[in-house]
């Protein structure tokens, strides 16, 4: 038992170290993300190890185990120590744009039990656009309650070349179900992927999904003039462009006029693709420069006008809907500079923006919706949506 306690203490402490380190590979980055979101599990393992050592170990083994456990707990506790400040900052950022309400952003119980939204009605694989022989589909989560509901479009990530509706999370439907349980009808959509299509094809697909909402508002029981859009990573980039241009950009052929966007949520989205191409995150875990060039159809010097059109910062010459930007400061895929620079541009233009940064969080952290950052992100999004819708 003493040796087992020592092994558990060493393993938990080694995993806790990753919370504080830059990971050299994508796989280790995922380990770091899980460790930081579920660091309380590491603390529990360390406590079990120290209790076992105190009972079963003797002399040097006990001392070594206790020392490793204490070090592991200190390392694993960092996200929890940073959480109160992050909650306070999120509350301040949301209040500043007029989003008032309780900030029930964390439940220690849910870290171990998970989040279990009530059952909602879902219809899968609804075709909203067929183009070049490709049928694009969405899943609709009907808002709970009687009457007409606001709408939310969800755009998945995946570097514009991977991913699918319902993707991007360990339990991808929980957040959608939570939104639907609050009375919001959710449309989780597909879009064409690289290399079969390049920008602006993906943006046109998102605009067509917004048009589907307006065209089917009566049968879906939604208000097409009360819609919001949420994107993760590459999907956040598309969501921002759609939100800032919907109703101003030309409606794609064969699609209805888009629903009116009242607010946009970007989770760790890239916003300056030219800068992202020239100065990718290091180490470059996903081939970021190549992904951007493939999406844009070339490097910035080759297609400069396309890069200008793909920057949300360049669409702020007219009123835009309120924006919620959520980003982990430990993101190794999309540097937090992207959200910070867009927030600064929005503030300079007098637009409503709330920037929430989580010191410990990595790319895709909200996929663990019951985790430390996942809970804070979900609470912030629910409060923002209640405000704009």
mmCIF file of N, CA and C in Angstrom, residues 120 141-151 177-186 221-222 226 382 389:
data_model
loop_
_atom_site.group_PDB
_atom_site.id
_atom_site.type_symbol
_atom_site.label_atom_id
_atom_site.label_comp_id
_atom_site.label_asym_id
_atom_site.label_seq_id
_atom_site.Cartn_x
_atom_site.Cartn_y
_atom_site.Cartn_z
ATOM 1 N N UNK A 120 -34.571 17.743 -23.774
ATOM 2 C CA UNK A 120 -35.152 18.683 -24.729
ATOM 3 C C UNK A 120 -35.394 17.939 -26.045
ATOM 4 N N UNK A 141 -32.354 22.020 -31.675
ATOM 5 C CA UNK A 141 -32.761 21.754 -30.301
ATOM 6 C C UNK A 141 -33.868 22.751 -29.975
ATOM 7 N N UNK A 142 -35.080 22.269 -29.797
ATOM 8 C CA UNK A 142 -36.216 23.173 -29.606
ATOM 9 C C UNK A 142 -36.208 23.774 -28.204
ATOM 10 N N UNK A 143 -36.410 25.090 -28.153
ATOM 11 C CA UNK A 143 -36.462 25.763 -26.870
ATOM 12 C C UNK A 143 -37.622 25.283 -26.024
ATOM 13 N N UNK A 144 -37.370 25.144 -24.734
ATOM 14 C CA UNK A 144 -38.393 24.663 -23.806
ATOM 15 C C UNK A 144 -39.374 25.785 -23.504
ATOM 16 N N UNK A 145 -40.649 25.437 -23.384
ATOM 17 C CA UNK A 145 -41.664 26.406 -22.991
ATOM 18 C C UNK A 145 -42.561 26.795 -24.149
ATOM 19 N N UNK A 146 -43.664 27.397 -23.796
ATOM 20 C CA UNK A 146 -44.650 27.816 -24.791
ATOM 21 C C UNK A 146 -44.240 29.146 -25.412
ATOM 22 N N UNK A 147 -44.838 29.450 -26.552
ATOM 23 C CA UNK A 147 -44.604 30.740 -27.191
ATOM 24 C C UNK A 147 -43.474 30.704 -28.191
ATOM 25 N N UNK A 148 -43.146 31.879 -28.683
ATOM 26 C CA UNK A 148 -42.089 32.023 -29.688
ATOM 27 C C UNK A 148 -40.735 32.169 -29.001
ATOM 28 N N UNK A 149 -39.742 31.473 -29.543
ATOM 29 C CA UNK A 149 -38.435 31.419 -28.898
ATOM 30 C C UNK A 149 -37.388 32.199 -29.690
ATOM 31 N N UNK A 150 -36.397 32.754 -29.013
ATOM 32 C CA UNK A 150 -35.219 33.279 -29.729
ATOM 33 C C UNK A 150 -34.406 32.126 -30.283
ATOM 34 N N UNK A 151 -33.496 32.441 -31.193
ATOM 35 C CA UNK A 151 -32.708 31.404 -31.861
ATOM 36 C C UNK A 151 -31.224 31.609 -31.600
ATOM 37 N N UNK A 177 -28.144 21.698 -25.018
ATOM 38 C CA UNK A 177 -29.324 21.360 -24.213
ATOM 39 C C UNK A 177 -29.570 22.389 -23.116
ATOM 40 N N UNK A 178 -28.497 22.916 -22.544
ATOM 41 C CA UNK A 178 -28.652 23.949 -21.525
ATOM 42 C C UNK A 178 -29.277 25.205 -22.122
ATOM 43 N N UNK A 179 -28.826 25.586 -23.315
ATOM 44 C CA UNK A 179 -29.416 26.756 -23.972
ATOM 45 C C UNK A 179 -30.894 26.508 -24.274
ATOM 46 N N UNK A 180 -31.199 25.327 -24.803
ATOM 47 C CA UNK A 180 -32.590 25.009 -25.127
ATOM 48 C C UNK A 180 -33.456 24.979 -23.876
ATOM 49 N N UNK A 181 -32.889 24.497 -22.761
ATOM 50 C CA UNK A 181 -33.644 24.458 -21.510
ATOM 51 C C UNK A 181 -33.997 25.854 -21.016
ATOM 52 N N UNK A 182 -33.234 26.860 -21.463
ATOM 53 C CA UNK A 182 -33.525 28.249 -21.104
ATOM 54 C C UNK A 182 -34.495 28.897 -22.086
ATOM 55 N N UNK A 183 -35.053 28.108 -23.006
ATOM 56 C CA UNK A 183 -36.053 28.629 -23.924
ATOM 57 C C UNK A 183 -35.505 29.122 -25.244
ATOM 58 N N UNK A 184 -34.249 28.792 -25.562
ATOM 59 C CA UNK A 184 -33.616 29.215 -26.820
ATOM 60 C C UNK A 184 -33.590 28.032 -27.779
ATOM 61 N N UNK A 185 -34.085 28.218 -28.997
ATOM 62 C CA UNK A 185 -33.993 27.165 -30.009
ATOM 63 C C UNK A 185 -32.620 27.222 -30.657
ATOM 64 N N UNK A 186 -31.908 26.102 -30.601
ATOM 65 C CA UNK A 186 -30.509 26.034 -31.034
ATOM 66 C C UNK A 186 -30.411 25.335 -32.385
ATOM 67 N N UNK A 221 -41.258 27.877 -34.638
ATOM 68 C CA UNK A 221 -41.680 28.612 -33.449
ATOM 69 C C UNK A 221 -40.624 29.553 -32.919
ATOM 70 N N UNK A 222 -39.869 30.191 -33.829
ATOM 71 C CA UNK A 222 -38.818 31.109 -33.395
ATOM 72 C C UNK A 222 -39.077 32.509 -33.932
ATOM 73 N N UNK A 226 -34.827 37.844 -33.273
ATOM 74 C CA UNK A 226 -34.142 37.667 -31.980
ATOM 75 C C UNK A 226 -33.253 36.441 -32.093
ATOM 76 N N UNK A 382 -24.801 31.936 -20.808
ATOM 77 C CA UNK A 382 -26.220 31.989 -20.476
ATOM 78 C C UNK A 382 -26.638 33.394 -20.052
ATOM 79 N N UNK A 389 -30.992 38.538 -25.866
ATOM 80 C CA UNK A 389 -32.181 37.952 -26.470
ATOM 81 C C UNK A 389 -33.465 38.217 -25.690
#
